[in-house]
Short mmCIF file of C-alpha atoms in Angstrom, two decimals:
data_model
loop_
_atom_site.label_atom_id
_atom_site.label_comp_id
_atom_site.label_asym_id
_atom_site.label_seq_id
_atom_site.Cartn_x
_atom_site.Cartn_y
_atom_site.Cartn_z
CA MET A 1 -11.32 20.77 -28.01
CA LYS A 2 -14.61 18.68 -27.37
CA SER A 3 -16.78 20.14 -24.97
CA LYS A 4 -18.10 18.61 -21.25
CA THR A 5 -21.64 18.97 -22.66
CA THR A 6 -21.06 16.80 -25.84
CA ASN A 7 -19.12 14.29 -23.62
CA TYR A 8 -21.99 13.54 -21.11
CA THR A 9 -24.58 13.60 -23.56
CA ILE A 10 -22.43 10.87 -25.56
CA ILE A 11 -22.15 9.05 -22.52
CA PHE A 12 -25.64 9.43 -21.18
CA LEU A 13 -27.03 7.95 -24.18
CA LEU A 14 -24.59 4.95 -24.35
CA LEU A 15 -25.73 4.04 -20.88
CA PHE A 16 -29.07 4.46 -21.32
CA PHE A 17 -29.08 2.19 -24.28
CA SER A 18 -26.42 -0.45 -22.84
CA CYS A 19 -28.76 -1.01 -19.92
CA ASN A 20 -30.71 -4.12 -19.76
CA LYS A 21 -33.99 -3.24 -18.10
CA ASN A 22 -33.58 -6.52 -16.19
CA GLN A 23 -30.62 -5.90 -14.73
CA GLU A 24 -28.60 -2.99 -13.04
CA GLU A 25 -25.52 -4.09 -14.50
CA ILE A 26 -24.15 -1.79 -17.35
CA LEU A 27 -23.24 -3.68 -20.60
CA LEU A 28 -20.51 -2.07 -22.44
CA SER A 29 -19.52 -3.67 -26.19
CA ASP A 30 -16.11 -2.78 -27.55
CA ILE A 31 -17.89 -0.55 -29.81
CA ASP A 32 -19.78 1.53 -27.14
CA LEU A 33 -16.19 2.02 -25.46
CA ASP A 34 -14.41 3.39 -28.54
CA LYS A 35 -17.33 5.55 -28.45
CA ILE A 36 -16.57 6.84 -25.17
CA ARG A 37 -13.03 7.13 -25.54
CA ASN A 38 -13.56 9.30 -28.81
CA SER A 39 -15.83 11.55 -26.82
CA TYR A 40 -12.85 13.05 -25.03
CA ASN A 41 -9.43 14.40 -25.76
CA GLU A 42 -6.53 12.21 -25.33
CA TYR A 43 -4.43 12.74 -22.59
CA SER A 44 -0.68 13.91 -23.14
CA TYR A 45 1.84 13.91 -20.66
CA LYS A 46 3.56 17.44 -19.98
CA ASN A 47 6.54 18.12 -18.27
CA SER A 48 4.52 20.57 -16.25
CA HIS A 49 2.12 17.17 -15.21
CA LYS A 50 3.57 16.25 -11.71
CA ALA A 51 2.81 13.47 -9.38
CA GLU A 52 2.37 15.59 -6.45
CA TYR A 53 -1.00 17.07 -7.91
CA ILE A 54 -2.16 13.31 -8.02
CA TYR A 55 -1.73 12.99 -4.42
CA ASP A 56 -2.28 16.41 -3.41
CA GLN A 57 -3.55 16.28 0.43
CA ASN A 58 -6.17 19.11 -0.59
CA LYS A 59 -7.58 17.48 -3.44
CA LEU A 60 -10.27 14.58 -3.45
CA HIS A 61 -9.81 13.34 -7.40
CA ARG A 62 -12.31 11.58 -9.39
CA PHE A 63 -11.03 8.84 -11.52
CA ASP A 64 -13.39 7.22 -14.22
CA ILE A 65 -12.34 3.74 -15.19
CA TRP A 66 -14.21 2.51 -18.49
CA LEU A 67 -14.24 -1.39 -19.57
CA THR A 68 -16.21 -4.03 -21.88
CA ASN A 69 -18.88 -6.06 -19.91
CA GLU A 70 -16.47 -8.77 -21.16
CA ASN A 71 -13.50 -7.50 -19.55
CA LEU A 72 -15.16 -6.40 -16.14
CA SER A 73 -16.79 -9.70 -16.14
CA LYS A 74 -13.35 -11.43 -16.49
CA ILE A 75 -11.87 -9.69 -13.60
CA ASP A 76 -14.73 -10.10 -11.32
CA ALA A 77 -15.11 -13.57 -12.01
CA ASP A 78 -11.44 -14.30 -10.16
CA PRO A 79 -9.94 -11.14 -8.81
CA ALA A 80 -6.99 -13.19 -7.11
CA ALA A 81 -5.75 -14.08 -10.54
CA GLU A 82 -4.80 -10.80 -10.99
CA GLN A 83 -4.61 -10.78 -14.41
CA TYR A 84 -4.68 -7.38 -16.24
CA VAL A 85 -7.50 -6.60 -18.93
CA GLU A 86 -7.74 -3.73 -21.24
CA GLY A 87 -9.80 -0.30 -20.46
CA SER A 88 -9.51 3.05 -20.29
CA LEU A 89 -8.94 5.86 -17.67
CA VAL A 90 -10.74 9.55 -17.93
CA PHE A 91 -9.13 12.03 -15.48
CA GLU A 92 -10.36 15.60 -15.83
CA ASP A 93 -12.04 15.48 -19.03
CA GLU A 94 -9.10 13.58 -20.65
CA VAL A 95 -8.74 9.75 -21.38
CA ILE A 96 -5.96 7.68 -21.68
CA SER A 97 -7.51 5.16 -24.38
CA LYS A 98 -5.71 1.85 -23.57
CA ILE A 99 -4.74 0.78 -20.01
CA GLY A 100 -4.53 -2.32 -18.10
CA ILE A 101 -6.77 -2.95 -15.21
CA ARG A 102 -6.88 -5.42 -12.46
CA TYR A 103 -7.69 -6.27 -8.80
CA LYS A 104 -4.88 -6.53 -6.43
CA GLY A 105 -4.78 -7.91 -3.12
CA SER A 106 -3.38 -10.29 -0.50
CA ILE A 107 -4.81 -13.46 1.49
CA GLY A 108 -6.33 -10.59 4.29
CA ALA A 109 -7.60 -8.42 1.67
CA TRP A 110 -9.54 -11.47 -0.13
CA VAL A 111 -11.07 -12.60 2.94
CA GLY A 112 -14.74 -12.44 3.37
CA CYS A 113 -14.70 -10.54 -0.42
CA LEU A 114 -14.55 -13.89 -2.61
CA GLU A 115 -16.73 -16.71 -3.09
CA GLY A 116 -14.25 -19.41 -2.37
CA GLU A 117 -14.27 -20.67 0.93
CA ASP A 118 -10.63 -21.54 1.68
CA TRP A 119 -9.38 -18.24 2.89
CA SER A 120 -5.74 -19.70 2.93
CA ASN A 121 -6.38 -19.97 -0.85
CA PRO A 122 -8.02 -16.98 -2.22
CA SER A 123 -10.34 -18.03 -5.44
CA GLY A 124 -13.79 -17.31 -6.69
CA ALA A 125 -15.67 -14.42 -7.73
CA LYS A 126 -16.06 -11.06 -6.30
CA LYS A 127 -18.69 -10.61 -3.88
CA CYS A 128 -17.71 -7.49 -1.91
CA PRO A 129 -18.81 -3.95 -3.29
CA LYS A 130 -15.24 -3.35 -3.97
CA LEU A 131 -11.80 -4.57 -4.35
CA SER A 132 -8.35 -2.70 -4.74
CA LEU A 133 -7.35 -1.65 -8.32
CA LYS A 134 -4.29 -1.41 -9.85
CA LEU A 135 -4.19 0.53 -13.15
CA LYS A 136 -1.12 0.14 -15.49
CA ILE A 137 -0.91 2.98 -17.45
CA ASN A 138 2.44 1.84 -19.50
CA TRP A 139 0.23 -0.76 -20.95
CA LYS A 140 1.54 -3.64 -23.04
CA GLY A 141 4.85 -2.33 -23.07
CA SER A 142 4.27 1.56 -23.92
CA ASP A 143 6.09 4.38 -22.35
CA ASN A 144 2.98 6.21 -21.22
CA LYS A 145 3.20 8.07 -18.05
CA PHE A 146 0.27 9.70 -16.37
CA TYR A 147 1.48 13.02 -14.34
CA GLY A 148 5.01 11.07 -14.26
CA LEU A 149 3.53 7.79 -13.11
CA LYS A 150 3.56 4.28 -14.77
CA LYS A 151 0.75 2.86 -12.37
CA LEU A 152 -1.92 3.89 -10.09
CA GLN A 153 -3.34 2.00 -7.16
CA PHE A 154 -6.80 2.41 -5.51
CA HIS A 155 -6.88 0.75 -2.24
CA SER A 156 -10.31 -0.52 -1.02
CA GLN A 157 -10.18 0.10 2.81
CA ASN A 158 -12.26 -2.72 3.36
CA LEU A 159 -10.55 -3.87 6.40
CA ASP A 160 -10.18 -0.08 7.93
CA PRO A 161 -13.68 1.60 9.12
CA SER A 162 -11.81 4.53 9.84
CA LYS A 163 -10.87 4.97 6.20
CA MET A 164 -7.56 6.89 7.66
CA HIS A 165 -4.61 4.11 8.35
CA GLU A 166 -2.80 4.37 5.07
CA ARG A 167 -3.16 7.95 4.41
CA LEU A 168 -2.25 8.97 7.99
CA GLY A 169 0.35 6.28 8.34
CA TYR A 170 2.19 7.36 5.19
CA TRP A 171 1.95 10.73 6.21
CA MET A 172 3.60 10.38 9.27
CA TYR A 173 6.57 8.19 7.51
CA ARG A 174 7.19 10.88 4.86
CA ASN A 175 7.23 13.89 7.56
CA PHE A 176 9.76 12.04 9.55
CA ASN A 177 11.92 12.14 6.39
CA VAL A 178 11.33 8.42 5.97
CA PRO A 179 10.95 7.45 2.02
CA ALA A 180 7.36 6.07 1.87
CA PRO A 181 4.47 6.50 -0.84
CA ARG A 182 2.57 9.36 -1.10
CA SER A 183 -1.40 8.63 -0.39
CA ASN A 184 -4.56 10.51 -0.35
CA HIS A 185 -8.05 9.60 -0.63
CA ALA A 186 -9.89 9.27 -4.11
CA ILE A 187 -13.69 8.65 -5.77
CA ILE A 188 -13.71 5.77 -8.49
CA TYR A 189 -16.27 5.43 -10.94
CA ILE A 190 -16.75 2.09 -13.18
CA ASN A 191 -18.48 2.58 -16.35
CA GLY A 192 -20.21 5.38 -15.25
CA GLU A 193 -21.24 4.29 -11.73
CA PHE A 194 -19.79 5.17 -8.64
CA SER A 195 -17.64 2.35 -7.16
CA GLY A 196 -16.64 3.91 -3.74
CA LEU A 197 -13.86 5.79 -1.79
CA TYR A 198 -10.48 4.29 -1.80
CA ALA A 199 -7.07 5.01 -0.62
CA ASN A 200 -5.05 6.62 -3.58
CA THR A 201 -1.33 5.27 -2.69
CA GLU A 202 1.54 5.58 -4.59
CA GLN A 203 3.19 2.44 -6.40
CA ILE A 204 6.84 1.76 -4.98
CA ASP A 205 8.30 1.54 -8.42
CA SER A 206 11.11 3.17 -10.51
CA GLU A 207 9.61 6.27 -10.45
CA PHE A 208 8.95 6.03 -6.71
CA CYS A 209 12.92 5.57 -6.47
CA ASN A 210 13.57 8.53 -8.80
CA GLU A 211 11.27 10.77 -6.90
CA ASN A 212 12.83 9.68 -3.37
CA PHE A 213 16.34 9.18 -4.02
CA THR A 214 19.18 11.01 -5.62
CA ASN A 215 20.54 8.12 -7.35
CA GLY A 216 17.12 6.73 -8.46
CA ASP A 217 17.85 4.19 -10.93
CA GLY A 218 19.17 1.21 -8.22
CA ASN A 219 17.57 -1.92 -7.49
CA LEU A 220 14.40 -2.08 -5.65
CA TYR A 221 13.38 -5.42 -4.06
CA LYS A 222 9.95 -6.34 -2.84
CA GLU A 223 9.77 -8.49 0.77
CA VAL A 224 13.34 -10.01 0.95
CA TRP A 225 15.36 -9.59 3.94
CA PRO A 226 19.09 -10.14 3.38
CA VAL A 227 19.19 -13.04 5.85
CA ASN A 228 16.62 -15.81 6.89
CA ASN A 229 15.46 -16.29 10.44
CA TYR A 230 18.29 -18.54 10.88
CA ASN A 231 20.78 -15.47 9.71
CA ASN A 232 22.03 -17.32 6.96
CA ALA A 233 22.27 -14.98 3.60
CA THR A 234 19.43 -15.13 1.39
CA SER A 235 20.09 -17.01 -1.77
CA GLU A 236 21.05 -15.10 -5.15
CA ASP A 237 17.78 -16.75 -6.80
CA ARG A 238 15.52 -15.65 -4.04
CA LEU A 239 16.89 -11.89 -4.37
CA LYS A 240 16.36 -12.05 -8.08
CA ASP A 241 12.88 -13.03 -7.85
CA ALA A 242 12.45 -10.20 -5.70
CA LEU A 243 13.60 -7.65 -7.99
CA LYS A 244 11.25 -4.80 -9.17
CA THR A 245 13.80 -2.92 -11.18
CA ASN A 246 16.58 -3.71 -13.37
CA GLU A 247 15.28 -7.24 -13.70
CA GLU A 248 16.92 -7.80 -16.85
CA ILE A 249 20.20 -7.08 -15.45
CA SER A 250 19.72 -8.97 -12.51
CA ASP A 251 22.67 -7.98 -10.59
CA VAL A 252 22.31 -8.68 -6.70
CA SER A 253 25.67 -8.70 -6.08
CA LYS A 254 25.54 -6.03 -3.55
CA MET A 255 22.48 -7.15 -1.42
CA LYS A 256 23.87 -10.75 -1.59
CA ASN A 257 27.03 -9.29 -0.13
CA PHE A 258 25.41 -7.54 2.48
CA GLY A 259 23.79 -10.50 3.90
CA ILE A 260 26.96 -12.53 3.44
CA GLU A 261 28.43 -10.03 5.82
CA VAL A 262 25.70 -10.05 8.09
CA GLU A 263 25.99 -13.67 8.22
CA THR A 264 29.60 -13.95 8.89
CA ALA A 265 29.59 -11.00 11.58
CA SER A 266 30.41 -11.69 15.08
CA ASP A 267 28.80 -9.92 17.85
CA ASN A 268 31.59 -7.49 18.03
CA GLU A 269 31.31 -6.98 14.41
CA ILE A 270 27.84 -6.76 13.53
CA HIS A 271 27.50 -2.97 14.34
CA SER A 272 29.85 -1.76 11.99
CA VAL A 273 28.87 -4.33 9.28
CA VAL A 274 24.84 -3.07 9.25
CA SER A 275 25.75 0.83 9.94
CA LYS A 276 28.12 0.41 6.92
CA TRP A 277 25.13 -0.61 4.66
CA ILE A 278 22.12 0.96 6.51
CA ASP A 279 22.26 4.68 7.63
CA THR A 280 21.78 4.40 11.42
CA GLU A 281 19.59 7.51 12.30
CA GLN A 282 17.20 6.58 9.13
CA PHE A 283 16.46 3.38 10.20
CA LEU A 284 16.01 4.30 13.96
CA LYS A 285 13.41 6.84 12.59
CA THR A 286 11.68 3.98 10.49
CA LEU A 287 11.64 2.33 13.89
CA VAL A 288 10.11 5.23 15.74
CA VAL A 289 7.13 5.71 13.34
CA ASP A 290 6.52 1.97 13.03
CA ARG A 291 6.14 1.58 16.81
CA ARG A 292 4.23 4.77 16.86
CA ILE A 293 1.78 3.47 14.44
CA ALA A 294 1.69 0.06 15.46
CA ASN A 295 2.54 -1.05 12.17
CA ASP A 296 2.21 -4.55 13.58
CA ASP A 297 1.92 -6.47 10.13
CA GLY A 298 5.04 -5.05 8.80
CA PHE A 299 9.06 -5.96 8.87
CA LEU A 300 8.89 -6.34 12.76
CA HIS A 301 6.49 -9.50 12.48
CA TRP A 302 8.09 -12.22 11.75
CA TYR A 303 5.50 -14.82 11.29
CA CYS A 304 6.56 -18.49 11.47
CA GLY A 305 5.26 -22.02 10.51
CA GLU A 306 4.87 -24.78 12.83
CA SER A 307 8.58 -26.06 11.19
CA GLY A 308 9.98 -22.75 12.45
CA SER A 309 10.47 -21.28 9.59
CA CYS A 310 9.80 -17.60 9.67
CA HIS A 311 9.45 -14.36 7.63
CA ASN A 312 8.42 -10.79 7.52
CA HIS A 313 6.50 -8.93 4.92
CA ASN A 314 5.14 -5.62 3.49
CA TYR A 315 8.11 -3.59 3.04
CA TYR A 316 10.54 -2.61 0.07
CA TRP A 317 14.63 -2.46 0.16
CA TYR A 318 15.88 0.34 -2.12
CA GLU A 319 19.54 -0.24 -2.84
CA ASP A 320 21.67 3.09 -3.95
CA PRO A 321 23.84 2.17 -6.70
CA VAL A 322 26.49 4.82 -5.81
CA LEU A 323 26.42 4.95 -1.95
CA ASN A 324 26.27 1.38 -1.90
CA ASN A 325 23.85 1.32 0.97
CA ILE A 326 20.08 0.08 1.19
CA GLN A 327 16.90 1.84 2.53
CA LEU A 328 13.95 0.04 3.88
CA ILE A 329 10.61 1.55 2.57
CA PRO A 330 7.38 0.83 4.35
CA TRP A 331 4.36 -0.87 2.55
CA ASP A 332 0.96 -1.95 3.27
CA LEU A 333 -0.56 0.11 6.25
CA ASP A 334 -4.19 -0.87 6.19
CA ASN A 335 -3.43 -2.84 9.72
CA ALA A 336 -1.72 -0.27 11.07
CA PHE A 337 -3.25 1.62 14.40
CA GLU A 338 -5.36 -0.96 15.09
CA ASN A 339 -3.22 -2.46 18.27
CA LEU A 340 -2.55 1.00 19.42
CA VAL A 341 -3.66 0.24 22.99
CA SER A 342 -5.18 -3.39 22.98
CA ASP A 343 -4.57 -6.36 20.60
CA GLU A 344 -7.77 -5.96 18.53
CA ASN A 345 -6.33 -7.82 15.41
CA PRO A 346 -6.30 -11.50 16.20
CA VAL A 347 -3.39 -12.07 13.93
CA THR A 348 -0.90 -9.11 14.12
CA PRO A 349 -0.10 -8.27 17.50
CA ILE A 350 3.55 -8.41 18.15
CA LYS A 351 4.67 -9.74 21.48
CA ASP A 352 8.00 -7.98 22.21
CA LYS A 353 9.41 -4.33 21.95
CA TRP A 354 11.68 -4.15 18.81
CA HIS A 355 14.45 -4.51 20.80
CA GLU A 356 13.45 -7.33 23.02
CA LYS A 357 13.87 -11.29 22.53
CA SER A 358 11.81 -14.25 23.86
CA SER A 359 11.86 -17.85 23.69
CA ASN A 360 15.25 -18.11 23.50
CA CYS A 361 14.82 -16.63 19.87
CA LYS A 362 12.32 -19.74 19.01
CA SER A 363 8.84 -19.20 17.67
CA PHE A 364 6.00 -18.98 19.99
CA ARG A 365 2.22 -18.63 19.64
CA PHE A 366 0.88 -15.25 20.37
CA GLY A 367 -2.30 -13.23 19.75
CA GLN A 368 -6.06 -14.80 19.92
CA ALA A 369 -5.46 -16.59 16.64
CA GLY A 370 -2.54 -18.38 18.11
CA LEU A 371 -0.17 -17.98 15.30
CA TYR A 372 3.42 -18.80 15.74
CA GLN A 373 5.88 -15.64 15.88
CA ARG A 374 9.44 -14.74 16.48
CA SER A 375 11.49 -11.80 18.25
CA ALA A 376 12.20 -9.06 15.70
CA SER A 377 15.45 -8.51 17.54
CA CYS A 378 16.57 -12.28 16.93
CA ASP A 379 17.70 -10.94 13.51
CA LYS A 380 21.04 -9.98 13.35
CA ILE A 381 20.12 -6.91 11.26
CA ILE A 382 17.29 -5.43 13.49
CA GLY A 383 18.78 -6.72 16.84
CA SER A 384 22.12 -4.47 16.00
CA TYR A 385 20.13 -1.53 16.77
CA ALA A 386 19.50 -2.47 20.22
CA ILE A 387 22.64 -0.55 21.56
CA TYR A 388 20.89 2.72 20.19
CA ILE A 389 17.88 2.97 23.01
CA LYS A 390 18.83 6.39 23.74
CA GLN A 391 19.01 7.71 20.17
CA TYR A 392 15.76 5.95 19.59
CA ASP A 393 13.91 7.68 22.58
CA SER A 394 15.40 10.94 21.57
CA LEU A 395 13.93 10.67 17.94
CA ASP A 396 10.81 9.48 19.58
CA ASN A 397 10.45 12.86 21.09
CA VAL A 398 11.26 14.80 18.39
CA PHE A 399 8.60 12.91 16.47
CA LYS A 400 5.73 13.10 18.95
CA ASN A 401 6.69 16.90 19.29
CA ASN A 402 6.60 17.82 15.64
CA PHE A 403 4.20 15.20 14.41
CA PHE A 404 2.72 12.25 16.29
CA ASN A 405 0.97 14.69 18.91
CA ILE A 406 -2.82 14.98 19.16
CA ASN A 407 -3.40 18.23 18.28
CA ARG A 408 -1.65 17.83 14.82
CA ILE A 409 -3.89 14.51 14.44
CA ASP A 410 -6.85 16.27 15.46
CA ASN A 411 -6.21 18.51 12.70
CA LEU A 412 -5.13 16.32 9.91
CA LEU A 413 -8.04 13.88 10.83
CA ASP A 414 -10.72 16.75 10.72
CA SER A 415 -9.75 18.14 7.63
CA TRP A 416 -9.54 14.90 5.70
CA SER A 417 -13.03 13.68 7.12
CA ASN A 418 -14.44 16.72 6.28
CA GLN A 419 -12.94 16.06 2.79
CA ILE A 420 -14.42 12.30 2.38
CA GLU A 421 -17.67 12.49 4.56
CA ASN A 422 -19.80 12.77 1.26
CA SER A 423 -18.43 9.90 -0.33
CA VAL A 424 -18.55 7.60 2.90
CA GLU A 425 -22.17 8.60 2.87
CA MET A 426 -22.65 8.14 -1.10
CA ALA A 427 -21.00 4.67 -0.62
CA HIS A 428 -23.24 3.47 2.30
CA LYS A 429 -26.34 4.99 0.66
CA LYS A 430 -25.49 2.91 -2.46
CA TYR A 431 -24.09 -0.27 -1.10
CA GLN A 432 -26.70 -0.09 2.53
CA ASN A 433 -24.87 -2.64 4.96
CA LYS A 434 -22.00 -3.78 2.80
CA GLU A 435 -20.47 -0.22 3.35
CA ILE A 436 -20.11 1.72 6.45
CA ASN A 437 -22.80 4.48 7.50
CA ILE A 438 -21.92 7.89 8.50
CA SER A 439 -22.43 7.72 12.18
CA ARG A 440 -20.51 4.69 12.44
CA TRP A 441 -17.53 5.77 10.19
CA LYS A 442 -17.35 9.10 12.54
CA SER A 443 -17.17 7.02 15.52
CA GLU A 444 -14.59 5.38 14.11
CA VAL A 445 -12.54 8.17 13.25
CA ILE A 446 -12.93 9.51 16.89
CA ARG A 447 -12.01 5.97 18.45
CA LEU A 448 -8.93 6.28 16.19
CA LYS A 449 -8.23 9.63 17.71
CA SER A 450 -8.74 8.30 21.29
CA ASN A 451 -6.53 5.25 20.80
CA ILE A 452 -3.48 7.60 19.68
CA LYS A 453 -4.26 9.55 22.47
CA ASN A 454 -3.90 6.97 25.02
CA SER A 455 -1.05 5.49 23.32
CA LEU A 456 0.88 8.56 24.01
CA ASN A 457 0.06 8.47 27.97
#
C-alpha cells in the first residue's frame, strides 16, 4: 500500500518542476500524469461500495481530477464541443487511472462563460473560473464502475448565488417519493489546484433506473414528450433519438403507442388513457413539488418560436418494461426557486397555473424577455389532470406539512451552509470578484429562505 506521505511528496515535486515560472498554469505531460497515477493504489469497485456514500448529505467529498496540459487545453479551448479527453480521478487516496472528462452545459450555462459573442450559438474558449463537468468512469467501453456509478456530474452553479437550488430541489422531490437524482456538494481540484465548489448531482442513466425502479432495465428517454404541441403523436425517429438506454434495440413501440392513444383520445377518453400509462398520484406529486419550488424552466414551461412550434425540456421519462407505464423524472434545477415570489428571471417565468389556459392555447409573449410560451394545460397529458385539483391541494398540504415548511428548510439550509462555507470563501479568495464573496453568499441564502417563507403565505 502506498502511503499518503509518498503520494504527496511525489505530487509536490511533480507540480513544482512542472510549473513555468512565468505562468500560474501547471504543465503536466503524459509522463508526469503516469507518475501521479502510479503514486496511488488503483481503485477497485467492491459490492460494499454504494452510491449513497457519494451523495451522503453529511459529506463534503473532495475529488481530484488529473489530466495532461494538452488535454486540459483542448477542452478549455472549446467547452461547448463537449468532447471527452482522457484523464484520471483520485478519490480518498485511490485512483481510477483512465476516465473520460469533458465540460457540459446548455445555452444558459454557457452565457458569459465562453469567448464567443453569439449567446445563441455557444462557442469559444472558457473564460469563467469553472464550468460544469462530466466524468465518464466506463471510459472507452470499459465496464468500470465507481461506487456503482458509470458517470459523475459536477455542476458549476454559476447561475445560482445561493449554491442551494439543485440540492434543495432534488431533496424535496426525493423525500416526496418522486424519483429524482441525488445531489450534495463536492470540492473539485484540477491538477492539484482548487477549482471550486460544485453541485455533485447524480446522472440519470441505467444505474439511476436500477436504483429507483423495481424493473430497472426499461427505456429511458431524455426531453421528448409523447405528443407535440399540436397533440400529435411524436414520431418514432424522434423517440429513438431521445433514448438513453437500450439504444441497440431501439424498441420505442410502447411510448409511441401512448402518444397515439393520447392523440386519438376524445375529451371523455383522455383521463382513462393517461391514467393507464401514468400513475395519477405520482404525477400529481411531481406537479406539487414542481410548483412549490418554482421549477419554471422544467416540463411545465412550453417555449415557443414565432412560428407557433413549442417544446418543453429538462426532464426524462422512464418506461417500465413490466408494468407498461411511464414515470416523469425532473432534471436541471439550477433556475428553480428564482420566481417564487416575483419573476426575477427574465426568461423562465410561467404565466399560468399548471391547470389554466390562456390565449385559446396559442402562443403568447410573456416575461421581461418577451419570449413566446404556451399554457402547459393545453397539452392533453398535463391538461387531463385539471380534474384532480382537490387531490392536488390535498397532496400539497401533505408536502408543506412534512417537507416544504420553513422550519424544515431552515434546518437543511443551515446545515448545508455550515458544510460549504469554507469552500465558498476559498473560491472567492482565489477568483476574487469572479466568485461570490462570503457576505453576499450568506445574504443570498437568507433571501432564499425569505422567498420560500413568503411563497407559503
